[in-house]
């Protein structure tokens, strides 16, 4: 360390004692001691002030611990922190109310008595599907054949809408079901859809599942095993080629089947063979059960039909279906979410 000259410490009035050039006077030593003490104090005060200034800067720059009003700054590339759960909840409630209002308006526009109910979320654990009692075939369990069933086991008030064949291709039906957000499963036969695959691709793009209903809609028990396999596997190939996916769900035409039907279906990649518990027409309902009523998990059948076959349209048919299930407190759920 370089020491400053004594004159710098005491100023121009500093002089060495006249008696000795090597010794300082008593008064000079006292002044020197005072100056050094003062400078040390100044230096300490400066260090303390500098530390305080740095601490203040840290608070201002966000380096200090955040206060209650400080903003969260996530690392680059991370989503922003949710700072107000109450506001997010209010926003969700607002969107939910707006969607319910939209559905209510759509229901009025399509002539429904009430607004269709929204289904619950799909189950985290799917129910175990087994063949309905009395609907089994020989070797059903031993060969792990696709189960034939009419109801999905659930306690929730939901039903499943399924629509067969593909003869009628009504654009208004697509708009209605899209507006109302009603899920359904289509079981298609190639001889009826091959003139307009794009209609069913639109249906698929709206989130509805396309399933197998054979190539030509024959009475399957009247065919050999190989003939049945040709009908089912042939439709699987059409579905894969035209819609990008071979389904795992198959419905035998007319609900008729035998052991060969289910063995052929399994060989073609089929896992489930649902039929139905109720059938809805444009002007009436038909029931499988003696109590003639809906039950939780029931599968409902209707057809792609119009005025050439019915006294009404598919929109009229859906109006009858939705008015009944809504009035009885049922929502329409997606069948494949439970399989």
Tab-separated table of C-alpha atoms in Angstrom:
chain	number	residue	atom	x	y	z
A	1	UNK	CA	0.000	0.000	0.000
A	2	UNK	CA	1.395	3.460	-0.929
A	3	UNK	CA	1.295	5.883	1.992
A	4	UNK	CA	0.288	9.505	1.203
A	5	UNK	CA	2.753	12.264	2.040
A	6	UNK	CA	2.285	13.884	5.428
A	7	UNK	CA	1.554	17.255	3.855
A	8	UNK	CA	-1.410	15.673	2.051
A	9	UNK	CA	-2.763	14.609	5.408
A	10	UNK	CA	-2.184	17.872	7.321
A	11	UNK	CA	-2.373	20.480	4.638
A	12	UNK	CA	0.169	23.203	3.694
A	13	UNK	CA	0.554	24.425	7.303
A	14	UNK	CA	2.354	21.238	8.303
A	15	UNK	CA	6.005	21.716	9.291
A	16	UNK	CA	8.623	19.529	10.896
A	17	UNK	CA	9.806	20.513	14.362
A	18	UNK	CA	12.744	22.962	14.365
A	19	UNK	CA	14.557	20.897	17.008
A	20	UNK	CA	14.610	17.703	14.976
A	21	UNK	CA	14.046	16.944	11.293
A	22	UNK	CA	13.326	13.268	12.087
A	23	UNK	CA	10.627	13.690	14.714
A	24	UNK	CA	7.144	15.176	14.607
A	25	UNK	CA	5.917	17.611	17.229
A	26	UNK	CA	3.338	16.466	19.758
A	27	UNK	CA	0.758	18.796	18.234
A	28	UNK	CA	1.424	17.399	14.763
A	29	UNK	CA	1.037	13.817	15.970
A	30	UNK	CA	-2.286	14.704	17.560
A	31	UNK	CA	-3.477	16.268	14.316
A	32	UNK	CA	-2.312	13.210	12.393
A	33	UNK	CA	-4.188	10.845	14.698
A	34	UNK	CA	-7.378	12.907	14.376
A	35	UNK	CA	-7.145	12.996	10.565
A	36	UNK	CA	-6.622	9.229	10.319
A	37	UNK	CA	-9.563	8.511	12.633
A	38	UNK	CA	-11.792	10.814	10.603
A	39	UNK	CA	-10.814	9.196	7.302
A	40	UNK	CA	-11.466	5.717	8.704
A	41	UNK	CA	-14.920	6.825	9.860
A	42	UNK	CA	-15.686	8.303	6.460
A	43	UNK	CA	-14.609	5.097	4.740
A	44	UNK	CA	-16.825	2.951	7.009
A	45	UNK	CA	-19.807	5.229	6.481
A	46	UNK	CA	-19.224	5.071	2.709
A	47	UNK	CA	-19.161	1.275	2.732
A	48	UNK	CA	-22.363	1.160	4.740
A	49	UNK	CA	-24.084	3.592	2.372
A	50	UNK	CA	-22.888	1.655	-0.657
A	51	UNK	CA	-24.294	-1.593	0.743
A	52	UNK	CA	-27.603	0.120	1.406
A	53	UNK	CA	-27.676	1.497	-2.135
A	54	UNK	CA	-26.972	-1.949	-3.577
A	55	UNK	CA	-29.770	-3.454	-1.471
A	56	UNK	CA	-32.158	-0.779	-2.694
A	57	UNK	CA	-31.177	-1.467	-6.292
A	58	UNK	CA	-31.736	-5.193	-5.735
A	59	UNK	CA	-35.249	-4.544	-4.499
A	60	UNK	CA	-36.010	-2.306	-7.458
A	61	UNK	CA	-34.564	-4.782	-9.968
A	62	UNK	CA	-36.466	-7.765	-8.545
A	63	UNK	CA	-33.430	-9.511	-7.005
A	64	UNK	CA	-34.816	-9.207	-3.502
A	65	UNK	CA	-37.615	-11.479	-2.213
A	66	UNK	CA	-40.920	-10.693	-4.018
A	67	UNK	CA	-43.498	-8.666	-2.244
A	68	UNK	CA	-47.236	-9.360	-2.386
A	69	UNK	CA	-47.691	-7.204	-5.498
A	70	UNK	CA	-44.591	-8.289	-7.421
A	71	UNK	CA	-45.151	-9.939	-10.813
A	72	UNK	CA	-44.036	-13.529	-11.463
A	73	UNK	CA	-41.483	-13.905	-14.236
A	74	UNK	CA	-41.226	-17.548	-15.439
A	75	UNK	CA	-38.109	-18.846	-17.129
A	76	UNK	CA	-37.913	-18.277	-20.891
A	77	UNK	CA	-40.155	-20.653	-22.807
A	78	UNK	CA	-42.396	-21.381	-19.817
A	79	UNK	CA	-46.120	-20.485	-19.727
A	80	UNK	CA	-47.061	-17.438	-17.651
A	81	UNK	CA	-47.960	-18.083	-14.045
A	82	UNK	CA	-51.636	-18.074	-13.131
A	83	UNK	CA	-51.757	-15.239	-10.676
A	84	UNK	CA	-55.496	-15.007	-10.098
A	85	UNK	CA	-57.370	-18.339	-9.654
A	86	UNK	CA	-60.585	-16.518	-8.788
A	87	UNK	CA	-60.458	-14.585	-12.057
A	88	UNK	CA	-59.751	-17.799	-14.006
A	89	UNK	CA	-62.739	-19.470	-12.332
A	90	UNK	CA	-64.961	-16.508	-13.183
A	91	UNK	CA	-63.763	-16.690	-16.793
A	92	UNK	CA	-64.579	-20.411	-16.971
A	93	UNK	CA	-68.039	-19.822	-15.499
A	94	UNK	CA	-68.634	-17.061	-18.045
A	95	UNK	CA	-67.634	-19.318	-20.939
A	96	UNK	CA	-69.803	-22.133	-19.569
A	97	UNK	CA	-72.815	-19.849	-19.277
A	98	UNK	CA	-72.231	-18.561	-22.806
A	99	UNK	CA	-72.083	-22.111	-24.180
A	100	UNK	CA	-75.297	-23.069	-22.361
A	101	UNK	CA	-76.976	-19.977	-23.832
A	102	UNK	CA	-75.714	-20.945	-27.287
A	103	UNK	CA	-77.026	-24.509	-26.905
A	104	UNK	CA	-80.388	-23.209	-25.704
A	105	UNK	CA	-80.642	-20.978	-28.771
A	106	UNK	CA	-79.678	-23.901	-31.031
A	107	UNK	CA	-82.303	-26.104	-29.381
A	108	UNK	CA	-84.985	-23.490	-30.081
A	109	UNK	CA	-83.767	-23.103	-33.647
A	110	UNK	CA	-84.100	-26.854	-34.278
A	111	UNK	CA	-87.534	-27.004	-32.657
A	112	UNK	CA	-86.652	-28.918	-29.491
A	113	UNK	CA	-88.782	-28.641	-26.369
A	114	UNK	CA	-85.743	-28.314	-24.081
A	115	UNK	CA	-81.973	-27.957	-24.222
A	116	UNK	CA	-80.182	-31.330	-24.385
A	117	UNK	CA	-78.239	-32.182	-21.253
A	118	UNK	CA	-74.450	-32.334	-21.340
A	119	UNK	CA	-72.947	-35.787	-20.679
A	120	UNK	CA	-70.458	-36.395	-17.861
A	121	UNK	CA	-66.762	-36.725	-18.590
A	122	UNK	CA	-65.727	-40.153	-19.926
A	123	UNK	CA	-64.907	-42.605	-17.126
A	124	UNK	CA	-61.294	-42.823	-15.996
A	125	UNK	CA	-61.755	-46.580	-15.684
A	126	UNK	CA	-63.924	-48.071	-18.398
A	127	UNK	CA	-66.616	-50.564	-17.400
A	128	UNK	CA	-66.181	-54.249	-18.083
A	129	UNK	CA	-68.294	-55.210	-21.093
A	130	UNK	CA	-69.598	-58.766	-21.233
A	131	UNK	CA	-72.174	-60.511	-23.380
A	132	UNK	CA	-75.743	-59.925	-22.267
A	133	UNK	CA	-77.182	-62.966	-20.545
A	134	UNK	CA	-78.941	-65.086	-23.129
A	135	UNK	CA	-77.042	-63.440	-25.983
A	136	UNK	CA	-73.913	-65.614	-25.676
A	137	UNK	CA	-72.796	-68.225	-28.199
A	138	UNK	CA	-70.978	-71.502	-27.578
A	139	UNK	CA	-67.342	-70.732	-26.798
A	140	UNK	CA	-68.133	-67.105	-25.922
A	141	UNK	CA	-65.808	-66.874	-22.923
A	142	UNK	CA	-63.346	-69.650	-23.789
A	143	UNK	CA	-62.574	-68.139	-27.193
A	144	UNK	CA	-62.808	-64.529	-25.985
A	145	UNK	CA	-65.349	-63.676	-28.664
A	146	UNK	CA	-66.667	-60.109	-29.074
A	147	UNK	CA	-69.557	-59.623	-26.631
A	148	UNK	CA	-73.060	-58.816	-27.879
A	149	UNK	CA	-74.701	-56.332	-25.509
A	150	UNK	CA	-77.582	-53.851	-25.432
A	151	UNK	CA	-76.614	-51.715	-22.426
A	152	UNK	CA	-73.349	-50.390	-21.023
A	153	UNK	CA	-73.039	-50.979	-17.264
A	154	UNK	CA	-73.269	-47.551	-15.617
A	155	UNK	CA	-75.357	-45.803	-12.972
A	156	UNK	CA	-75.200	-42.450	-14.738
A	157	UNK	CA	-78.266	-41.224	-16.597
A	158	UNK	CA	-76.807	-41.485	-20.070
A	159	UNK	CA	-77.838	-43.235	-23.280
A	160	UNK	CA	-75.899	-43.892	-26.477
A	161	UNK	CA	-77.178	-42.994	-29.945
A	162	UNK	CA	-76.251	-45.343	-32.800
A	163	UNK	CA	-77.314	-44.941	-36.443
A	164	UNK	CA	-77.263	-47.750	-38.999
A	165	UNK	CA	-76.561	-48.330	-42.689
A	166	UNK	CA	-75.978	-44.909	-44.381
A	167	UNK	CA	-78.778	-44.714	-46.957
A	168	UNK	CA	-79.891	-41.120	-46.258
A	169	UNK	CA	-77.278	-38.367	-46.430
A	170	UNK	CA	-79.092	-35.331	-45.076
A	171	UNK	CA	-76.880	-32.199	-44.691
A	172	UNK	CA	-79.371	-30.702	-42.236
A	173	UNK	CA	-78.803	-33.680	-39.932
A	174	UNK	CA	-75.064	-32.961	-39.838
A	175	UNK	CA	-75.695	-29.285	-39.043
A	176	UNK	CA	-78.210	-30.108	-36.333
A	177	UNK	CA	-75.986	-32.574	-34.497
A	178	UNK	CA	-72.987	-30.259	-34.790
A	179	UNK	CA	-74.958	-27.281	-33.456
A	180	UNK	CA	-76.280	-29.292	-30.529
A	181	UNK	CA	-73.020	-31.200	-29.912
A	182	UNK	CA	-74.780	-34.566	-29.776
A	183	UNK	CA	-72.381	-37.549	-30.100
A	184	UNK	CA	-73.384	-40.647	-32.044
A	185	UNK	CA	-71.861	-43.758	-33.610
A	186	UNK	CA	-72.535	-44.659	-37.239
A	187	UNK	CA	-72.596	-48.318	-38.359
A	188	UNK	CA	-72.025	-48.261	-42.112
A	189	UNK	CA	-72.631	-50.679	-44.998
A	190	UNK	CA	-70.515	-50.059	-48.074
A	191	UNK	CA	-73.223	-50.604	-50.697
A	192	UNK	CA	-75.149	-47.665	-49.204
A	193	UNK	CA	-72.305	-45.205	-48.611
A	194	UNK	CA	-70.067	-45.742	-51.653
A	195	UNK	CA	-71.848	-43.061	-53.663
A	196	UNK	CA	-70.850	-40.368	-51.141
A	197	UNK	CA	-67.942	-41.230	-48.842
A	198	UNK	CA	-67.295	-37.522	-48.309
A	199	UNK	CA	-70.556	-37.138	-46.375
A	200	UNK	CA	-69.285	-39.598	-43.793
A	201	UNK	CA	-65.805	-38.079	-43.771
A	202	UNK	CA	-67.482	-34.821	-42.744
A	203	UNK	CA	-69.260	-36.731	-40.009
A	204	UNK	CA	-65.960	-38.215	-38.874
A	205	UNK	CA	-64.296	-34.772	-38.851
A	206	UNK	CA	-66.995	-33.600	-36.434
A	207	UNK	CA	-65.856	-36.218	-33.906
A	208	UNK	CA	-68.302	-39.037	-34.584
A	209	UNK	CA	-67.126	-42.644	-34.832
A	210	UNK	CA	-67.647	-44.732	-37.972
A	211	UNK	CA	-68.106	-48.453	-37.365
A	212	UNK	CA	-68.597	-51.688	-39.337
A	213	UNK	CA	-72.014	-52.900	-40.545
A	214	UNK	CA	-70.773	-55.259	-43.336
A	215	UNK	CA	-70.332	-54.698	-47.056
A	216	UNK	CA	-73.848	-55.570	-48.272
A	217	UNK	CA	-76.018	-55.891	-45.119
A	218	UNK	CA	-76.854	-59.608	-45.451
A	219	UNK	CA	-78.510	-61.984	-42.985
A	220	UNK	CA	-75.229	-63.296	-41.609
A	221	UNK	CA	-76.366	-66.562	-39.942
A	222	UNK	CA	-77.439	-67.747	-43.400
A	223	UNK	CA	-73.845	-67.504	-44.666
A	224	UNK	CA	-70.840	-69.755	-44.133
A	225	UNK	CA	-67.979	-68.717	-41.872
A	226	UNK	CA	-65.842	-67.680	-44.849
A	227	UNK	CA	-68.684	-65.696	-46.398
A	228	UNK	CA	-69.313	-63.893	-43.133
A	229	UNK	CA	-65.618	-63.176	-42.768
A	230	UNK	CA	-65.588	-61.728	-46.290
A	231	UNK	CA	-68.455	-59.384	-45.407
A	232	UNK	CA	-66.877	-58.167	-42.177
A	233	UNK	CA	-63.196	-58.076	-43.167
A	234	UNK	CA	-64.128	-56.596	-46.535
A	235	UNK	CA	-65.834	-53.693	-44.782
A	236	UNK	CA	-62.816	-53.300	-42.501
A	237	UNK	CA	-60.659	-52.797	-45.585
A	238	UNK	CA	-63.075	-50.208	-46.989
A	239	UNK	CA	-63.113	-48.313	-43.696
A	240	UNK	CA	-59.324	-48.296	-43.512
A	241	UNK	CA	-58.972	-47.114	-47.099
A	242	UNK	CA	-61.750	-44.497	-47.090
A	243	UNK	CA	-61.623	-43.214	-43.514
A	244	UNK	CA	-58.094	-43.991	-42.370
A	245	UNK	CA	-58.941	-46.494	-39.658
A	246	UNK	CA	-60.383	-49.992	-39.340
A	247	UNK	CA	-62.861	-49.958	-36.429
A	248	UNK	CA	-62.996	-52.368	-33.515
A	249	UNK	CA	-66.791	-52.132	-33.158
A	250	UNK	CA	-69.226	-54.057	-35.379
A	251	UNK	CA	-72.994	-54.446	-35.486
A	252	UNK	CA	-74.479	-57.475	-37.271
A	253	UNK	CA	-77.253	-56.487	-39.699
A	254	UNK	CA	-80.752	-56.828	-38.184
A	255	UNK	CA	-79.015	-57.762	-34.911
A	256	UNK	CA	-78.740	-61.374	-36.150
A	257	UNK	CA	-75.607	-63.442	-35.580
A	258	UNK	CA	-74.289	-66.875	-34.644
A	259	UNK	CA	-70.997	-68.280	-33.389
A	260	UNK	CA	-69.398	-68.017	-36.816
A	261	UNK	CA	-70.338	-64.331	-36.964
A	262	UNK	CA	-68.449	-63.533	-33.772
A	263	UNK	CA	-65.483	-65.728	-34.720
A	264	UNK	CA	-65.245	-64.026	-38.093
A	265	UNK	CA	-65.576	-60.612	-36.438
A	266	UNK	CA	-62.747	-61.423	-34.019
A	267	UNK	CA	-60.558	-62.602	-36.918
A	268	UNK	CA	-61.164	-59.211	-38.587
A	269	UNK	CA	-60.049	-57.206	-35.536
A	270	UNK	CA	-63.457	-56.613	-33.918
A	271	UNK	CA	-63.645	-56.392	-30.115
A	272	UNK	CA	-67.284	-55.410	-29.475
A	273	UNK	CA	-70.616	-56.209	-31.117
A	274	UNK	CA	-73.267	-53.910	-29.594
A	275	UNK	CA	-76.870	-54.140	-30.737
A	276	UNK	CA	-79.597	-52.044	-29.014
A	277	UNK	CA	-82.204	-51.793	-26.269
A	278	UNK	CA	-84.529	-49.216	-27.889
A	279	UNK	CA	-85.174	-48.111	-31.442
A	280	UNK	CA	-86.492	-44.671	-32.384
A	281	UNK	CA	-88.390	-43.844	-35.563
A	282	UNK	CA	-89.635	-40.524	-36.825
A	283	UNK	CA	-93.107	-41.192	-35.370
A	284	UNK	CA	-92.677	-43.725	-32.535
A	285	UNK	CA	-90.329	-45.700	-30.247
A	286	UNK	CA	-89.883	-49.464	-29.919
A	287	UNK	CA	-88.502	-51.245	-26.847
A	288	UNK	CA	-86.750	-54.520	-26.079
A	289	UNK	CA	-87.633	-54.545	-22.374
A	290	UNK	CA	-91.044	-55.226	-20.900
A	291	UNK	CA	-91.123	-51.920	-18.982
A	292	UNK	CA	-90.894	-49.910	-22.230
A	293	UNK	CA	-88.604	-47.268	-20.752
A	294	UNK	CA	-85.058	-45.958	-20.891
A	295	UNK	CA	-82.378	-47.196	-18.499
A	296	UNK	CA	-78.909	-45.861	-17.638
A	297	UNK	CA	-76.432	-46.982	-20.303
A	298	UNK	CA	-79.008	-48.063	-22.891
A	299	UNK	CA	-77.979	-48.195	-26.547
A	300	UNK	CA	-80.568	-46.598	-28.839
A	301	UNK	CA	-80.811	-47.476	-32.537
A	302	UNK	CA	-82.068	-45.417	-35.438
A	303	UNK	CA	-81.341	-45.401	-39.187
A	304	UNK	CA	-80.132	-43.063	-41.899
A	305	UNK	CA	-83.580	-42.609	-43.434
A	306	UNK	CA	-85.636	-39.789	-44.924
A	307	UNK	CA	-88.968	-39.111	-46.560
A	308	UNK	CA	-88.511	-41.962	-49.027
A	309	UNK	CA	-88.890	-44.380	-46.104
A	310	UNK	CA	-90.450	-42.341	-43.297
A	311	UNK	CA	-93.096	-39.715	-42.878
A	312	UNK	CA	-90.404	-37.200	-41.988
A	313	UNK	CA	-86.694	-36.425	-42.078
A	314	UNK	CA	-83.701	-37.357	-39.967
A	315	UNK	CA	-84.067	-33.978	-38.251
A	316	UNK	CA	-87.627	-34.972	-37.287
A	317	UNK	CA	-86.286	-38.304	-36.029
A	318	UNK	CA	-83.630	-36.614	-33.906
A	319	UNK	CA	-86.172	-34.180	-32.529
A	320	UNK	CA	-88.288	-37.083	-31.264
A	321	UNK	CA	-85.226	-38.801	-29.811
A	322	UNK	CA	-83.798	-35.738	-28.052
A	323	UNK	CA	-87.099	-34.490	-26.662
A	324	UNK	CA	-87.706	-37.823	-24.932
A	325	UNK	CA	-84.264	-38.406	-23.458
A	326	UNK	CA	-83.976	-34.795	-22.279
A	327	UNK	CA	-87.438	-34.800	-20.688
A	328	UNK	CA	-86.493	-37.957	-18.759
A	329	UNK	CA	-83.234	-36.461	-17.510
A	330	UNK	CA	-80.818	-38.354	-19.768
A	331	UNK	CA	-77.763	-37.015	-21.573
A	332	UNK	CA	-76.355	-38.526	-24.777
A	333	UNK	CA	-72.813	-39.858	-24.352
A	334	UNK	CA	-70.278	-41.246	-26.819
A	335	UNK	CA	-70.376	-45.058	-26.896
A	336	UNK	CA	-66.689	-45.546	-27.703
A	337	UNK	CA	-65.683	-43.588	-24.579
A	338	UNK	CA	-67.046	-46.506	-22.543
A	339	UNK	CA	-65.533	-49.374	-24.548
